[in-house]
Coordinates of C-alpha atoms in Angstrom, one line a residue:
Chain Z
M1 CA 0.0 0.0 0.0
S2 CA 1.2 3.5 -0.9
S3 CA 1.8 5.9 1.9
V4 CA 2.5 8.8 -0.4
F5 CA -0.2 11.3 -1.2
K6 CA -1.4 11.3 -4.9
P7 CA -4.5 12.7 -6.6
V8 CA -7.3 10.2 -6.4
C9 CA -7.5 10.0 -10.2
E10 CA -3.9 8.6 -10.2
L11 CA -5.0 5.7 -8.1
S12 CA -6.4 2.5 -9.6
I13 CA -10.0 1.7 -9.1
N14 CA -9.0 -1.6 -7.4
A15 CA -6.6 0.2 -5.1
V16 CA -9.3 2.7 -4.1
R17 CA -11.9 -0.1 -3.7
S18 CA -9.7 -2.3 -1.5
S19 CA -8.6 0.7 0.6
L20 CA -12.2 1.7 1.2
L21 CA -13.0 -1.9 2.2
E22 CA -10.3 -1.7 4.8
G23 CA -11.5 1.7 5.9
S24 CA -8.2 3.2 5.2
L25 CA -8.4 5.6 2.4
E26 CA -7.1 8.9 3.6
L27 CA -7.9 12.2 1.9
S28 CA -6.1 15.4 2.8
L29 CA -7.9 18.7 2.3
G30 CA -6.7 21.9 4.0
V31 CA -6.9 21.7 7.8
F32 CA -8.4 18.2 7.9
S33 CA -7.3 14.7 7.0
M34 CA -10.2 12.3 6.5
R35 CA -10.2 8.5 6.7
I36 CA -12.9 7.0 4.6
G37 CA -14.3 3.4 4.6
G38 CA -17.1 1.8 2.7
T39 CA -18.2 -1.1 0.6
E40 CA -20.3 0.5 -2.1
K41 CA -19.2 0.7 -5.7
S42 CA -21.1 4.1 -5.9
L43 CA -18.6 5.5 -3.4
V44 CA -15.6 4.3 -5.4
D45 CA -17.0 5.9 -8.5
F46 CA -17.8 9.1 -6.7
L47 CA -14.4 9.5 -5.2
L48 CA -12.6 8.8 -8.5
D49 CA -14.9 11.3 -10.2
T50 CA -15.7 14.1 -7.8
Y51 CA -12.6 14.0 -5.6
R52 CA -10.3 13.2 -8.6
D53 CA -7.8 15.9 -7.8
V54 CA -7.8 15.6 -4.0
P55 CA -4.6 14.2 -2.5
A56 CA -5.1 10.7 -1.1
R57 CA -3.1 7.8 0.2
L58 CA -3.9 4.2 0.8
G59 CA -3.5 2.3 3.9
P60 CA -2.0 4.8 6.4
K61 CA -2.2 3.9 10.0
D62 CA -1.8 7.4 11.3
V63 CA -4.5 9.2 13.2
T64 CA -6.7 11.4 11.1
D65 CA -8.9 14.3 12.1
I66 CA -12.0 12.7 10.8
S67 CA -13.0 9.1 10.2
V68 CA -16.2 8.1 8.3
N69 CA -17.3 4.6 7.5
V70 CA -20.2 4.3 5.1
R71 CA -21.8 1.1 6.3
A72 CA -25.1 -0.8 6.6
P73 CA -27.2 0.3 9.6
N74 CA -27.5 -3.3 10.7
F75 CA -26.6 -6.9 9.7
F76 CA -29.8 -7.5 7.7
R77 CA -29.6 -4.3 5.7
K78 CA -26.2 -5.4 4.5
Y79 CA -27.9 -8.1 2.5
I80 CA -31.6 -7.6 2.3
R81 CA -33.0 -4.4 0.9
R82 CA -29.6 -2.9 1.3
Q83 CA -29.1 0.4 3.0
V84 CA -26.2 2.6 4.1
I85 CA -25.6 5.2 6.8
P86 CA -22.6 7.4 7.7
D87 CA -20.7 6.2 10.8
P88 CA -18.5 9.0 12.0
G89 CA -17.6 7.2 15.1
F90 CA -20.3 8.7 17.2
I91 CA -24.1 8.2 17.2
V92 CA -25.9 10.5 14.8
P93 CA -29.5 10.4 13.7
A94 CA -28.9 9.4 10.1
V95 CA -31.6 8.5 7.6
P96 CA -30.7 5.1 6.0
L97 CA -30.1 5.6 2.3
P98 CA -30.0 3.1 -0.7
P99 CA -26.5 2.0 -1.7
R100 CA -26.4 4.2 -4.8
L101 CA -26.6 7.2 -2.4
A102 CA -23.5 6.2 -0.5
P103 CA -21.7 9.4 -1.7
L104 CA -24.3 11.4 0.0
A105 CA -24.0 9.4 3.2
M106 CA -20.2 10.1 3.1
E107 CA -20.7 13.8 2.6
M108 CA -23.2 13.9 5.5
G109 CA -20.7 12.0 7.7
L110 CA -17.9 14.4 6.8
N111 CA -20.0 17.4 7.5
L112 CA -21.2 16.1 10.8
S113 CA -17.7 15.3 11.8
V114 CA -16.5 18.8 11.1
A115 CA -19.5 20.4 12.8
L116 CA -19.5 18.3 15.9
K117 CA -15.8 17.3 16.5
C118 CA -13.7 20.3 15.5
C119 CA -12.4 22.2 18.5
R120 CA -9.3 23.8 16.9
M121 CA -11.4 26.4 15.1
T122 CA -14.7 28.2 15.4
T123 CA -17.0 26.7 12.8
F124 CA -19.7 28.6 11.2
H125 CA -22.3 27.0 8.8
A126 CA -21.2 29.1 5.8
A127 CA -19.6 29.0 2.4
V128 CA -16.4 30.8 2.0
V129 CA -14.7 32.0 -1.2
G130 CA -11.9 34.6 -1.7
N131 CA -9.0 35.9 -3.7
E132 CA -5.6 37.2 -2.8
E133 CA -7.1 40.2 -1.0
G134 CA -9.2 38.3 1.4
A135 CA -12.3 36.2 1.9
I136 CA -16.1 36.4 1.6
L137 CA -18.1 34.5 4.2
I138 CA -21.6 33.6 3.0
S139 CA -23.9 32.6 5.9
A140 CA -27.5 31.4 5.2
H141 CA -30.1 29.1 6.4
S142 CA -30.6 25.9 4.4
G143 CA -32.0 26.9 1.1
G144 CA -30.7 30.4 1.4
G145 CA -28.4 29.9 -1.6
K146 CA -25.0 30.0 0.0
S147 CA -23.6 27.1 -2.0
T148 CA -25.1 28.4 -5.3
L149 CA -23.6 31.8 -4.7
A150 CA -20.2 30.3 -3.8
A151 CA -20.2 28.2 -6.9
A152 CA -21.2 31.2 -9.0
L153 CA -18.4 33.3 -7.5
M154 CA -16.0 30.4 -8.3
A155 CA -17.0 30.8 -11.9
E156 CA -16.1 34.5 -11.5
G157 CA -12.6 33.5 -10.5
Y158 CA -12.8 33.4 -6.7
R159 CA -11.2 30.5 -5.1
L160 CA -13.2 28.1 -2.9
Y161 CA -12.3 27.9 0.7
S162 CA -15.2 25.8 1.8
D163 CA -18.8 25.1 0.8
E164 CA -20.2 24.1 4.3
F165 CA -18.0 25.7 6.9
G166 CA -16.3 29.0 7.8
L167 CA -13.3 27.7 9.8
L168 CA -12.1 30.6 11.9
D169 CA -8.6 30.3 13.5
M170 CA -8.8 31.6 17.0
R171 CA -5.2 32.9 17.2
E172 CA -4.7 34.5 13.9
G173 CA -8.4 35.4 13.2
L174 CA -8.1 33.9 9.7
L175 CA -10.5 31.7 7.7
W176 CA -8.9 28.4 6.7
P177 CA -9.9 26.4 3.6
H178 CA -11.4 22.9 3.5
P179 CA -12.3 22.8 -0.2
R180 CA -14.6 19.8 -0.6
P181 CA -17.0 19.7 -3.6
V182 CA -19.8 22.2 -3.5
S183 CA -23.2 20.6 -3.0
L184 CA -25.9 21.9 -5.3
K185 CA -29.6 21.2 -5.3
A186 CA -32.5 21.3 -7.7
E187 CA -32.4 24.2 -10.2
S188 CA -29.0 25.4 -8.9
I189 CA -27.5 22.4 -10.7
E190 CA -28.3 23.6 -14.2
V191 CA -27.4 27.2 -13.3
I192 CA -24.0 26.3 -12.1
K193 CA -23.5 23.8 -15.0
E194 CA -24.1 26.7 -17.3
L195 CA -21.7 29.0 -15.5
S196 CA -18.9 26.5 -14.9
G197 CA -19.2 23.9 -17.7
D198 CA -20.4 20.3 -17.5
E199 CA -16.9 19.0 -17.0
W200 CA -16.8 20.5 -13.5
M201 CA -20.0 18.9 -12.3
S202 CA -20.5 15.4 -10.8
P203 CA -23.3 13.1 -12.0
T204 CA -26.6 14.1 -10.4
L205 CA -27.8 12.0 -7.5
T206 CA -31.5 11.7 -8.0
G207 CA -34.2 11.0 -5.4
T208 CA -32.2 11.9 -2.3
P209 CA -34.1 13.1 0.8
K210 CA -33.2 16.6 -0.3
G211 CA -34.2 16.2 -3.9
D212 CA -31.6 16.1 -6.8
I213 CA -28.1 16.8 -5.7
A214 CA -24.9 17.3 -7.8
Y215 CA -21.5 18.5 -6.8
R216 CA -19.3 21.1 -8.3
R217 CA -15.8 19.8 -8.3
V218 CA -12.9 21.6 -6.7
R219 CA -10.2 22.9 -9.0
P220 CA -6.6 21.7 -8.6
S221 CA -5.5 25.3 -7.9
E222 CA -7.9 25.4 -4.9
I223 CA -6.5 22.2 -3.6
D224 CA -3.0 23.6 -4.0
S225 CA -4.1 26.7 -2.0
A226 CA -5.8 24.7 0.7
A227 CA -3.1 25.6 3.2
V228 CA -3.4 29.4 2.6
P229 CA -5.8 31.1 4.9
G230 CA -7.4 34.5 4.4
E231 CA -9.0 37.4 6.4
A232 CA -12.7 37.9 6.1
K233 CA -13.4 41.2 4.3
L234 CA -17.0 40.7 3.5
I235 CA -19.8 38.8 5.2
L236 CA -23.0 38.1 3.3
F237 CA -26.3 36.9 4.5
P238 CA -28.3 35.9 1.4
V239 CA -32.0 35.6 1.7
F240 CA -33.9 34.0 -1.2
S241 CA -37.3 35.3 -2.0
K242 CA -38.7 34.1 -5.3
G243 CA -39.4 36.9 -7.8
C244 CA -38.4 39.7 -5.4
N245 CA -36.4 42.8 -6.4
P246 CA -32.7 42.5 -5.4
S247 CA -31.7 44.6 -2.4
A248 CA -28.7 44.9 -0.2
K249 CA -28.7 46.3 3.4
E250 CA -25.5 46.9 5.3
L251 CA -25.7 45.5 8.8
P252 CA -24.3 47.0 11.9
K253 CA -21.4 44.9 13.1
A254 CA -23.1 43.8 16.3
E255 CA -26.1 42.6 14.3
A256 CA -23.8 40.7 12.0
L257 CA -22.1 39.0 15.0
M258 CA -25.5 38.1 16.5
K259 CA -26.6 36.5 13.2
L260 CA -23.4 34.5 12.9
I261 CA -23.3 33.1 16.4
P262 CA -26.3 30.8 16.0
S263 CA -24.8 29.4 12.8
S264 CA -21.7 28.2 14.8
T265 CA -21.7 24.6 15.9
N266 CA -19.0 25.1 18.6
Y267 CA -19.2 28.7 19.7
H268 CA -20.5 27.9 23.1
L269 CA -18.1 25.0 23.5
L270 CA -15.1 27.2 22.8
G271 CA -16.3 30.2 24.8
E272 CA -14.2 33.2 25.3
A273 CA -11.7 32.4 22.5
A274 CA -14.5 32.0 20.0
F275 CA -16.1 35.3 21.1
N276 CA -12.8 37.2 20.7
A277 CA -12.1 35.7 17.3
S278 CA -15.6 36.3 16.1
I279 CA -15.6 39.9 17.2
N280 CA -12.2 40.5 15.5
M281 CA -13.5 38.9 12.3
V282 CA -16.6 41.0 12.3
Q283 CA -14.7 44.2 13.3
N284 CA -12.5 43.9 10.1
A285 CA -15.3 43.0 7.7
R286 CA -18.3 44.7 6.1
A287 CA -21.6 42.8 6.4
F288 CA -24.6 42.9 4.2
E289 CA -28.0 41.1 4.0
I290 CA -28.8 40.5 0.4
T291 CA -32.3 39.6 -0.7
Y292 CA -32.6 38.2 -4.2
G293 CA -35.0 36.3 -6.5
N294 CA -32.5 34.6 -8.8
V295 CA -28.8 33.7 -9.0
E296 CA -28.0 36.5 -11.5
D297 CA -29.1 39.1 -9.0
S298 CA -27.3 37.6 -6.0
L299 CA -24.1 37.3 -8.1
M300 CA -24.4 40.9 -9.3
M301 CA -24.8 42.2 -5.7
A302 CA -22.0 40.0 -4.4
R303 CA -19.7 41.2 -7.1
D304 CA -20.6 44.8 -6.4
L305 CA -20.2 44.4 -2.6
A306 CA -16.9 42.5 -3.0
G307 CA -15.6 45.4 -5.0
K308 CA -16.6 47.8 -2.2
A309 CA -14.9 45.6 0.4
G310 CA -11.7 45.7 -1.7
L311 CA -12.0 42.1 -3.0
Chain N
M1 CA -33.4 32.3 35.2
P2 CA -33.8 34.8 38.0
A3 CA -33.1 33.6 41.5
G4 CA -35.9 35.8 43.1
P5 CA -37.9 36.8 45.0
Y6 CA -36.2 40.0 45.8
S7 CA -36.7 42.8 48.3
D8 CA -35.8 46.4 48.4
Q9 CA -32.8 45.3 50.5
T10 CA -31.4 43.0 47.8
Q11 CA -28.0 44.1 46.7
W12 CA -27.0 43.7 43.0
L13 CA -23.7 43.1 41.6
A14 CA -22.2 42.8 38.1
N15 CA -19.2 40.4 38.4
K16 CA -16.5 41.9 36.1
D17 CA -14.5 38.7 36.1
Q18 CA -17.4 36.9 34.5
I19 CA -18.0 39.2 31.6
I20 CA -16.1 40.6 28.7
L21 CA -17.3 43.9 27.2
R22 CA -16.3 44.8 23.6
Q23 CA -17.2 47.7 21.5
L24 CA -18.5 47.2 17.9
D25 CA -19.0 50.6 16.4
D26 CA -21.6 52.3 18.6
A27 CA -22.9 49.0 20.1
T28 CA -21.5 47.2 23.2
V29 CA -21.4 43.5 23.1
V30 CA -21.0 41.4 26.2
F31 CA -19.8 37.8 26.6
H32 CA -20.9 36.0 29.7
K33 CA -18.3 33.5 30.6
T34 CA -20.5 31.3 32.9
S35 CA -23.3 30.7 30.3
G36 CA -21.2 31.2 27.1
D37 CA -23.9 33.5 25.8
T38 CA -23.3 36.8 23.9
H39 CA -25.6 39.8 24.2
V40 CA -25.8 43.2 22.7
L41 CA -26.4 45.9 25.4
N42 CA -28.4 49.0 25.0
F43 CA -27.3 52.1 26.7
L44 CA -29.4 51.5 29.8
S45 CA -28.2 47.9 30.3
L46 CA -24.6 49.1 29.8
A47 CA -25.1 51.8 32.5
I48 CA -26.5 49.3 34.9
I49 CA -23.6 47.0 34.4
N50 CA -21.1 49.8 34.8
I51 CA -22.7 51.1 38.1
L52 CA -23.0 47.6 39.5
S53 CA -19.4 46.7 38.5
N54 CA -18.1 49.2 41.1
D55 CA -20.1 48.1 44.1
A56 CA -23.1 46.1 45.0
E57 CA -26.1 48.3 45.3
T58 CA -29.7 48.0 46.1
F59 CA -32.1 49.0 43.3
N60 CA -33.1 52.2 45.1
S61 CA -29.5 53.3 45.6
A62 CA -28.4 52.4 42.1
A63 CA -31.3 54.0 40.2
P64 CA -30.3 57.7 40.7
K65 CA -26.7 56.8 39.7
I66 CA -27.9 55.0 36.6
L67 CA -30.0 58.0 35.6
L68 CA -26.9 60.2 36.1
E69 CA -24.8 57.9 34.0
I70 CA -27.2 58.0 31.0
G71 CA -27.9 61.7 31.5
M72 CA -31.6 61.3 31.7
E73 CA -34.4 62.3 34.0
Q74 CA -37.1 59.9 35.4
D75 CA -39.6 61.4 33.0
D76 CA -37.6 60.2 30.1
C77 CA -36.4 56.9 31.6
P78 CA -39.1 55.7 34.1
I79 CA -38.0 53.7 37.2
Q80 CA -40.2 50.8 36.0
L81 CA -38.1 50.5 32.8
I82 CA -34.9 50.4 34.9
K83 CA -36.5 47.8 37.2
D84 CA -37.5 45.7 34.2
T85 CA -34.0 45.9 32.8
F86 CA -32.6 44.8 36.1
L87 CA -34.7 41.7 35.9
Q88 CA -33.7 41.0 32.3
L89 CA -30.1 41.3 33.2
D90 CA -30.6 39.0 36.2
D91 CA -32.4 36.6 33.9
V92 CA -29.4 36.2 31.7
G93 CA -27.0 36.2 34.6
L94 CA -25.2 39.5 33.8
I95 CA -26.1 40.9 37.2
V96 CA -26.7 38.8 40.3
P97 CA -28.1 39.4 43.8
R98 CA -25.3 39.4 46.3
V99 CA -25.6 36.7 48.9
A100 CA -25.6 38.2 52.4
D101 CA -22.6 37.2 54.6
E102 CA -23.6 34.6 57.1

């Protein structure tokens, strides 16, 4: 077994498959190393396709930050009416999925692990993109359009830090990348396909509990920059309201802070350090609530506000 | 959750060691170490915390100092409003009744 990191696409299908069966495929992306296990062919195909440029190694015995095993929920569901769940090493209320949705189970497991196990950084439920001048933190409720906006900004040349998490370092006050593929749902899939090109999209997973889902792949340049953090210069709170006129409202910093705190999964756990880091981040950024009715409007406003924030 | 009931003799205290105050533009944000909660303070709440950070005070002795601190008369800032704000601050643990020495 190789202990050298190589892009997933340079590994053979058999090597990936046997490593997953052993539960010893390690992916390295930014601040987290992730050990993955699973028996499903759909998971092998997904990793070879959607994680194709991500550094991986086979069979390491080192400790990783995250470990997710995609497995059957019980003995019977391994063989009869087969199902899978993510097992991140702690009990989570996971809906059993058919084997073809093993990639979704893995993504859920990875997200839960970052959300519930990370104590090194303050985690916000947010997408983050940026350029050499700094970062844009996009915080929204589920369905608010943060992933779509992040993927649209990627098409504009911004680099992806993360689709699901703003990872705030508590000493430096910087946002760190963890660039996993961007999860897109329903109509957003076609919109981003058009902006980014088919070659950057994964096959669509149909009939998931959240409807159709496809992933926007991460670019090699974003993987190469995964160890380069950035300072938040702009914080956006997108609100989707079908058919509405686009509007942007600058938020007082205290209000921005109070909107961000509930989106953090570990703010209360980390206490004073998270408070100070969050205050410093908000202090140095401009924050806006943007209300929009379509992706073009949200992209136009984000582009304009990024310019105002010096990005 | 307030510890009540309280009397006019109850002395109130804002424990400076348990809170961190930070300014964000013209708003004051406070972190309460015991609960891990963060609150935005209005000018009245901030004045109450400032006055009760110096010494424990009964409501009746603190109220005139609070009015002086915010530069308002009772007509503009009714005593009942100050009393309600005391209870709200007690509710979130930012001020506490001082336990009498045995």
